[in-house]
mmCIF file with all atom_site columns, C-alpha atoms in Angstrom:
data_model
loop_
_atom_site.group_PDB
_atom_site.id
_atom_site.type_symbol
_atom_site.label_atom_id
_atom_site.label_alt_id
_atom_site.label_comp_id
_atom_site.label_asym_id
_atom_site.label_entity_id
_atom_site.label_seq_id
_atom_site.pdbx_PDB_ins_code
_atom_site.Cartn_x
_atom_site.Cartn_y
_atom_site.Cartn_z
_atom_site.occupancy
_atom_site.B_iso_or_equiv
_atom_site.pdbx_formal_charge
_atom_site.auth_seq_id
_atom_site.auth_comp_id
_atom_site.auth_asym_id
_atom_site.auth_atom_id
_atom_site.pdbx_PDB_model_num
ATOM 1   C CA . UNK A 1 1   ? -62.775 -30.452 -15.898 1.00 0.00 ? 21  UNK A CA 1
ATOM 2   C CA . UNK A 1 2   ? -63.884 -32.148 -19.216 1.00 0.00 ? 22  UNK A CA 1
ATOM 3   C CA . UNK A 1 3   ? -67.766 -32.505 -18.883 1.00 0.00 ? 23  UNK A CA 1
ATOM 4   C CA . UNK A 1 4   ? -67.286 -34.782 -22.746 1.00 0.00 ? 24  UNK A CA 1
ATOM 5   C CA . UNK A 1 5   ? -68.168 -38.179 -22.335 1.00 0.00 ? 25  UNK A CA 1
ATOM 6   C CA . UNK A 1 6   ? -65.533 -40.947 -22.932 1.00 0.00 ? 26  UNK A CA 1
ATOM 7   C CA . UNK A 1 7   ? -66.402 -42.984 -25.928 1.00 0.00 ? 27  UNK A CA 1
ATOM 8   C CA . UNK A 1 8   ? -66.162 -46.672 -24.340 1.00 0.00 ? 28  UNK A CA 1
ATOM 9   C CA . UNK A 1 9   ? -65.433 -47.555 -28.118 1.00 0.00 ? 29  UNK A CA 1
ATOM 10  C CA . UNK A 1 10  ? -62.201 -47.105 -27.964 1.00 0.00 ? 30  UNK A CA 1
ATOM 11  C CA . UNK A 1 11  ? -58.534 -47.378 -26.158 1.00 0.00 ? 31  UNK A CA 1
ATOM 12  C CA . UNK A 1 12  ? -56.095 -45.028 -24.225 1.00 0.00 ? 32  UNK A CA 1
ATOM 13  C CA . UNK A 1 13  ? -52.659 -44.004 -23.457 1.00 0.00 ? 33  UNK A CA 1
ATOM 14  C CA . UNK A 1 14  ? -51.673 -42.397 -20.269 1.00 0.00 ? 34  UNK A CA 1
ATOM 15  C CA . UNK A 1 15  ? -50.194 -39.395 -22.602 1.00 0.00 ? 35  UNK A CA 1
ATOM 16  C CA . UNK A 1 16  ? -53.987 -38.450 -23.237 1.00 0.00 ? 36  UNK A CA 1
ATOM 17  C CA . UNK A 1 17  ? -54.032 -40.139 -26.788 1.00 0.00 ? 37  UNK A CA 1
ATOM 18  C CA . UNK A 1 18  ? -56.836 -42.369 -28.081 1.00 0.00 ? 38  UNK A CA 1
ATOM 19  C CA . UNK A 1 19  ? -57.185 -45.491 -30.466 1.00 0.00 ? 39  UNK A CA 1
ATOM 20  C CA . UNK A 1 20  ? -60.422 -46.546 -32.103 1.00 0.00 ? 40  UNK A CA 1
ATOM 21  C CA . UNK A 1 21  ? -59.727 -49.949 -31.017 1.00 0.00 ? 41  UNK A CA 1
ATOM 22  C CA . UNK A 1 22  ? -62.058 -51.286 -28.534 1.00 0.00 ? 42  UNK A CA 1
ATOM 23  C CA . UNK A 1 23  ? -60.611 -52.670 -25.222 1.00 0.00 ? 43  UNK A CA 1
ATOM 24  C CA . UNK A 1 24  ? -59.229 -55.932 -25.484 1.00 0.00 ? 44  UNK A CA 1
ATOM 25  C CA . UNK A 1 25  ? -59.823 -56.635 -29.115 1.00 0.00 ? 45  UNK A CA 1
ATOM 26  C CA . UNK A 1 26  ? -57.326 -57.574 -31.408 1.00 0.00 ? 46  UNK A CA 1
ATOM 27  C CA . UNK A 1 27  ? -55.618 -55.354 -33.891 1.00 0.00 ? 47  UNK A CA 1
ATOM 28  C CA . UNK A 1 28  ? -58.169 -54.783 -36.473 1.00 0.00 ? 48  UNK A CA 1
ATOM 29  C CA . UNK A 1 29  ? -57.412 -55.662 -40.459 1.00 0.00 ? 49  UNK A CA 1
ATOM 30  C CA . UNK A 1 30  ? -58.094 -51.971 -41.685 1.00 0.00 ? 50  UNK A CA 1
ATOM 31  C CA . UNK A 1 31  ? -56.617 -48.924 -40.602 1.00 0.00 ? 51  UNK A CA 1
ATOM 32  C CA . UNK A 1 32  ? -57.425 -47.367 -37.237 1.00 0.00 ? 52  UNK A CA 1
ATOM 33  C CA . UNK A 1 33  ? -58.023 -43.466 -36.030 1.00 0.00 ? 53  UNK A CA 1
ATOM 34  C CA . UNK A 1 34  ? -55.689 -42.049 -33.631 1.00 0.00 ? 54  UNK A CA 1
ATOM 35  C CA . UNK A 1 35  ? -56.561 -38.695 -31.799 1.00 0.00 ? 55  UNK A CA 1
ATOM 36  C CA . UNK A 1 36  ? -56.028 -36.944 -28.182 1.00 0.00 ? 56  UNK A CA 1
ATOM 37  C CA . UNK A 1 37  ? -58.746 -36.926 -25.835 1.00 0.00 ? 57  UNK A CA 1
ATOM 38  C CA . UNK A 1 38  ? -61.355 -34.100 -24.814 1.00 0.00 ? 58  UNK A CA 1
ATOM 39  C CA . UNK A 1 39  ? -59.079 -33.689 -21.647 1.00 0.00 ? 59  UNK A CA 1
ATOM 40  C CA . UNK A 1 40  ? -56.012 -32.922 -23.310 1.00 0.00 ? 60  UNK A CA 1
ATOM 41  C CA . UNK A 1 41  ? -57.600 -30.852 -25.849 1.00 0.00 ? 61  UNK A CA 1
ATOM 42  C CA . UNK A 1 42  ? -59.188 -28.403 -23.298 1.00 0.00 ? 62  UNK A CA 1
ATOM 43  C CA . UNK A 1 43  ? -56.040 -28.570 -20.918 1.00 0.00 ? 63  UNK A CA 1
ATOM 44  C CA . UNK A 1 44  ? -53.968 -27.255 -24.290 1.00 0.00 ? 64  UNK A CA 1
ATOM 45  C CA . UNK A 1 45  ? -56.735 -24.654 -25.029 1.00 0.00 ? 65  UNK A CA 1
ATOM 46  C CA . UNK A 1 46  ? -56.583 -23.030 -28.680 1.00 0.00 ? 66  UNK A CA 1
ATOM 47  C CA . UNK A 1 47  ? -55.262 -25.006 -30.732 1.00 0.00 ? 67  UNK A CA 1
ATOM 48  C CA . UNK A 1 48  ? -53.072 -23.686 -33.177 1.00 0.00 ? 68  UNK A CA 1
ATOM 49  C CA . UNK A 1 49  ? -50.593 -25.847 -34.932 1.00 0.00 ? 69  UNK A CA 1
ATOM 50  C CA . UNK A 1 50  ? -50.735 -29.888 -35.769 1.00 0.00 ? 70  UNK A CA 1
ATOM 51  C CA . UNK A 1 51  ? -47.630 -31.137 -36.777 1.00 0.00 ? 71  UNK A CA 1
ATOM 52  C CA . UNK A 1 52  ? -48.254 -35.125 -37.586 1.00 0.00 ? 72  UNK A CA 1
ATOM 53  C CA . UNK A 1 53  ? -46.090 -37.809 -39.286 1.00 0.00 ? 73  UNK A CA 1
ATOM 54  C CA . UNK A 1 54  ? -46.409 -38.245 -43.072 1.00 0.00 ? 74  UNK A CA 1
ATOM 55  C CA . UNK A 1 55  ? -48.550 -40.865 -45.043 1.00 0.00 ? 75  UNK A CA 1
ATOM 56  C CA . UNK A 1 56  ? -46.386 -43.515 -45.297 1.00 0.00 ? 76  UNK A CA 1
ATOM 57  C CA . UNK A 1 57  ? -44.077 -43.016 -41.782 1.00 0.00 ? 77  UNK A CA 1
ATOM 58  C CA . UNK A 1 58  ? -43.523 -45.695 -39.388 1.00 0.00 ? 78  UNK A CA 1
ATOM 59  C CA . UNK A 1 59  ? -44.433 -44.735 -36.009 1.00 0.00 ? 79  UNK A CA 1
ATOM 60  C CA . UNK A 1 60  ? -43.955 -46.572 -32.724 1.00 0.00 ? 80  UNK A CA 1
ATOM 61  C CA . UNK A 1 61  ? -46.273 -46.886 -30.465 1.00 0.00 ? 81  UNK A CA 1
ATOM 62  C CA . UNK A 1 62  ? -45.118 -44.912 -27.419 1.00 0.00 ? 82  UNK A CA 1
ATOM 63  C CA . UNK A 1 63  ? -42.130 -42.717 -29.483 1.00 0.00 ? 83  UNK A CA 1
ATOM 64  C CA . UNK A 1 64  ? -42.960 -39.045 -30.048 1.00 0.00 ? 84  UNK A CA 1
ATOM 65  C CA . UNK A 1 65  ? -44.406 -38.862 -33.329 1.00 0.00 ? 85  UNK A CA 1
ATOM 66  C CA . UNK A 1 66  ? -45.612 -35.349 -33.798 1.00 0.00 ? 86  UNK A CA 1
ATOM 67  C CA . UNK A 1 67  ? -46.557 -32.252 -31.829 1.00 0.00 ? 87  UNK A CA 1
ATOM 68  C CA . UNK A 1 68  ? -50.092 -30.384 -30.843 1.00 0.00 ? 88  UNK A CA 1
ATOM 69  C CA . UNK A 1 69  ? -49.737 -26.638 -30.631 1.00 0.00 ? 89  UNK A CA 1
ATOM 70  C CA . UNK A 1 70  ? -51.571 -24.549 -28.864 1.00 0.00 ? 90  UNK A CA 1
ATOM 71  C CA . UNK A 1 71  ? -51.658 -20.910 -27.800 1.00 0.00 ? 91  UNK A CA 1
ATOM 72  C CA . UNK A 1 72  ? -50.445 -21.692 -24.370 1.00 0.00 ? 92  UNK A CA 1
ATOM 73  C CA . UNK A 1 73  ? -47.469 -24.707 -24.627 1.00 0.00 ? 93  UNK A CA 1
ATOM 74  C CA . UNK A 1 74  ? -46.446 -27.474 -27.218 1.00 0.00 ? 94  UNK A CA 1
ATOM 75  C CA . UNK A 1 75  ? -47.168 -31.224 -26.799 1.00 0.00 ? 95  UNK A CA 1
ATOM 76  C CA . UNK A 1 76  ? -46.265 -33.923 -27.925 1.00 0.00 ? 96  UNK A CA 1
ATOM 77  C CA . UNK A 1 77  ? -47.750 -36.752 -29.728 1.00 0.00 ? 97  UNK A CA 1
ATOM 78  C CA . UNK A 1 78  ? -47.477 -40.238 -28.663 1.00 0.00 ? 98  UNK A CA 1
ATOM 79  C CA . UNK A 1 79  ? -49.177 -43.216 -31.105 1.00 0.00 ? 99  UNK A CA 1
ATOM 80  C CA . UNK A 1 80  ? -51.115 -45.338 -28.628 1.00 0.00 ? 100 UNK A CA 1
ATOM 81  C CA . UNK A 1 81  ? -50.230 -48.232 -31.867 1.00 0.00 ? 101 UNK A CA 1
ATOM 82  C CA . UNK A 1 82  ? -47.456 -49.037 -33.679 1.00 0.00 ? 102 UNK A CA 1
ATOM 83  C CA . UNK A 1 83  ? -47.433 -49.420 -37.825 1.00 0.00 ? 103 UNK A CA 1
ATOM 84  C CA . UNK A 1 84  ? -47.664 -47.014 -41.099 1.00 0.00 ? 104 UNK A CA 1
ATOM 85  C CA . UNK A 1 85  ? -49.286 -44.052 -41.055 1.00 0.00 ? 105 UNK A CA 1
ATOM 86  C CA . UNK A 1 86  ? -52.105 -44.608 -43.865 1.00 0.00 ? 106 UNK A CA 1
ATOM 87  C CA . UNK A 1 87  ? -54.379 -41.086 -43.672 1.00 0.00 ? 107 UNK A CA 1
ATOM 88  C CA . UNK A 1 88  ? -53.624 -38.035 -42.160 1.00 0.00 ? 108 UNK A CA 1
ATOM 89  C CA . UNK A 1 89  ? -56.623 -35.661 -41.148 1.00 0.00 ? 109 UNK A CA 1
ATOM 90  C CA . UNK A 1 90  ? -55.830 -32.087 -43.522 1.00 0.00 ? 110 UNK A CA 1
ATOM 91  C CA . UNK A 1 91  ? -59.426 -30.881 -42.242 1.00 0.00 ? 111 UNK A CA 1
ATOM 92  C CA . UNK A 1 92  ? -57.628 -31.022 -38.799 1.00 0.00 ? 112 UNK A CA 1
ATOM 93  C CA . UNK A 1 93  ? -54.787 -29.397 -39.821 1.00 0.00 ? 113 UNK A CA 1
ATOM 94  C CA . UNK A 1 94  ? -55.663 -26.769 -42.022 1.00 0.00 ? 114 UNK A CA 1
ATOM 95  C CA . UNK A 1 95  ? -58.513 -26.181 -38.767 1.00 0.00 ? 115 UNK A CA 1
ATOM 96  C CA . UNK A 1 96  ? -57.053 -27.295 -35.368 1.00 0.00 ? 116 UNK A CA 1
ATOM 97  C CA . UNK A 1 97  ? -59.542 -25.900 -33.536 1.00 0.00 ? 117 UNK A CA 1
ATOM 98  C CA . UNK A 1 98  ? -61.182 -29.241 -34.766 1.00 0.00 ? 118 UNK A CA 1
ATOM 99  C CA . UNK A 1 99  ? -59.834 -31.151 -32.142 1.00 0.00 ? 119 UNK A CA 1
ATOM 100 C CA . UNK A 1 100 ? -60.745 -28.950 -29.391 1.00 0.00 ? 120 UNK A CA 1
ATOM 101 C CA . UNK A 1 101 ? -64.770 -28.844 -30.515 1.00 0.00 ? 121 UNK A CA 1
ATOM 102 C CA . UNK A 1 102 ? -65.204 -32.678 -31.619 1.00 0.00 ? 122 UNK A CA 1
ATOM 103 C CA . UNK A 1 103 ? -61.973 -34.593 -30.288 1.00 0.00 ? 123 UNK A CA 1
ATOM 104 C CA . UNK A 1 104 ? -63.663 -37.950 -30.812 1.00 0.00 ? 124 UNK A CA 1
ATOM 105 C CA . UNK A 1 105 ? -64.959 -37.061 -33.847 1.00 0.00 ? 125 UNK A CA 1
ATOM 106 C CA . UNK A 1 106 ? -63.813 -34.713 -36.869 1.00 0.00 ? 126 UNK A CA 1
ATOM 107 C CA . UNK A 1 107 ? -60.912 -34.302 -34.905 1.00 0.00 ? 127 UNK A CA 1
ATOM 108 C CA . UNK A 1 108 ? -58.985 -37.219 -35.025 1.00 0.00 ? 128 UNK A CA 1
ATOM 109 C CA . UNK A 1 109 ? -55.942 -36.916 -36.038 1.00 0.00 ? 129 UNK A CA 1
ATOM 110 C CA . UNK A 1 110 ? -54.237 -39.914 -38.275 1.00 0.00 ? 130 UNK A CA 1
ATOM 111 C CA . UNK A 1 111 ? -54.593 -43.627 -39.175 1.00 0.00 ? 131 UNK A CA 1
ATOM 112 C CA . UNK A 1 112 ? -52.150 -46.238 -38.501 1.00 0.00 ? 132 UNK A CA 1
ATOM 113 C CA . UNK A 1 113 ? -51.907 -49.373 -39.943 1.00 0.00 ? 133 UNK A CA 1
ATOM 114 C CA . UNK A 1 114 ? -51.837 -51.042 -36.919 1.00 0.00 ? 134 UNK A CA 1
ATOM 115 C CA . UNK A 1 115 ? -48.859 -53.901 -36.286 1.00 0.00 ? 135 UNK A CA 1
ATOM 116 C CA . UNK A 1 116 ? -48.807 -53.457 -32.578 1.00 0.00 ? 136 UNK A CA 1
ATOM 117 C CA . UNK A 1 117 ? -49.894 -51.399 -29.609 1.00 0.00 ? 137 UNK A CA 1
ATOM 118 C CA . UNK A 1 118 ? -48.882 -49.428 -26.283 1.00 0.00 ? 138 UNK A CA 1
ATOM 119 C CA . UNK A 1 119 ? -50.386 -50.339 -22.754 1.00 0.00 ? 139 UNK A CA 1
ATOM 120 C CA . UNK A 1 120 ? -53.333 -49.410 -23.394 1.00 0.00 ? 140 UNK A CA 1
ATOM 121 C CA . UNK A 1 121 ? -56.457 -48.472 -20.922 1.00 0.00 ? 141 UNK A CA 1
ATOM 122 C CA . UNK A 1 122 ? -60.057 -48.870 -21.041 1.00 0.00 ? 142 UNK A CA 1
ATOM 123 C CA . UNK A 1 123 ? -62.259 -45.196 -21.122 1.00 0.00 ? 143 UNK A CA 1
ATOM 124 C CA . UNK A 1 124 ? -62.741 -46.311 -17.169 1.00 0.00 ? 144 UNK A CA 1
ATOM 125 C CA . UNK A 1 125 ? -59.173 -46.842 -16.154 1.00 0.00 ? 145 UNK A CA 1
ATOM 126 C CA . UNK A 1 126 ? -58.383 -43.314 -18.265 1.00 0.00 ? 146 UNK A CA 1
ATOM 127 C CA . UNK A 1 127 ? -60.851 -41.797 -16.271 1.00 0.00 ? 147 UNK A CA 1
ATOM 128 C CA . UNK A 1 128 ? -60.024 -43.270 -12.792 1.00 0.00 ? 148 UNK A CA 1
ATOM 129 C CA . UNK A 1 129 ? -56.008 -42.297 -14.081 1.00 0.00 ? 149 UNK A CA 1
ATOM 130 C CA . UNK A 1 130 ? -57.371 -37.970 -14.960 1.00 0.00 ? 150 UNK A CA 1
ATOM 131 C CA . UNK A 1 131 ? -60.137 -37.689 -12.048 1.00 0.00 ? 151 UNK A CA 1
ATOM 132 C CA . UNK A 1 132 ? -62.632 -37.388 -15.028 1.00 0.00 ? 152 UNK A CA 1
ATOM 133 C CA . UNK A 1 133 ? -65.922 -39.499 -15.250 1.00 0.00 ? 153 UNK A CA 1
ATOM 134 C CA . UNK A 1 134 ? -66.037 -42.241 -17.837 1.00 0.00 ? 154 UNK A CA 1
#
């Protein structure tokens, strides 16, 4: 069970994703981070391959964009937003095992110029969802 608190500064997705867009703000002007959560990081375990969309790809908020490897199984990505991909994390992905040891941090995984978002849940409705405190 993840003992890593859930950053209240920030949004959700049911797939375990996050969105540094605090609950029921508007889409902010700049880019925003997108990462997976402590939870799905230490449910995947090592992490050994990120596979992420491209500087410049559209994603869709809910549509597979991209995979998380581990040692154990392969997930997939799903953008909590929708809009162009502005910055991809290489730190990440030349070291995955960045998003296991600072999920909410140095390991986030891209920015998204954000036109539109999933359903998205607050870090107490994510943790209600997982059986994790907030």
């Amino acid at each position: 069970m993840s003992t890593t608190k859930l950053p209240d500064d920030r949004s959700y997705t049911e797939e375990h994703e996050w969105v540094l867009i605090a609950p029921g703000a508007p889409l902010p002007g700049e880019p925003v981070r997108v990462g997976i959560t402590a939870l799905a990081a230490e449910s995947l375990g090592d992490l050994v391959y990120l596979d992420l969309p491209e500087v410049g790809a559209t994603v869709t908020a809910g549509e597979v964009c991209g995979e998380v490897e581990s040692t154990k199984t392969v997930s997939e990505l799903y953008p909590p937003v929708t809009g162009e991909v502005t910055e991809v994390n290489s730190a990440a992905v030349d070291d995955p095992s960045l998003v296991t040891a600072d999920p909410y941090g140095k390991g986030w995984l891209f920015a998204v110029a954000a036109t539109g978002t999933a359903d998205l849940l607050t870090a107490a409705e994510y943790a209600q969802k997982n059986g994790v405190s907030a």
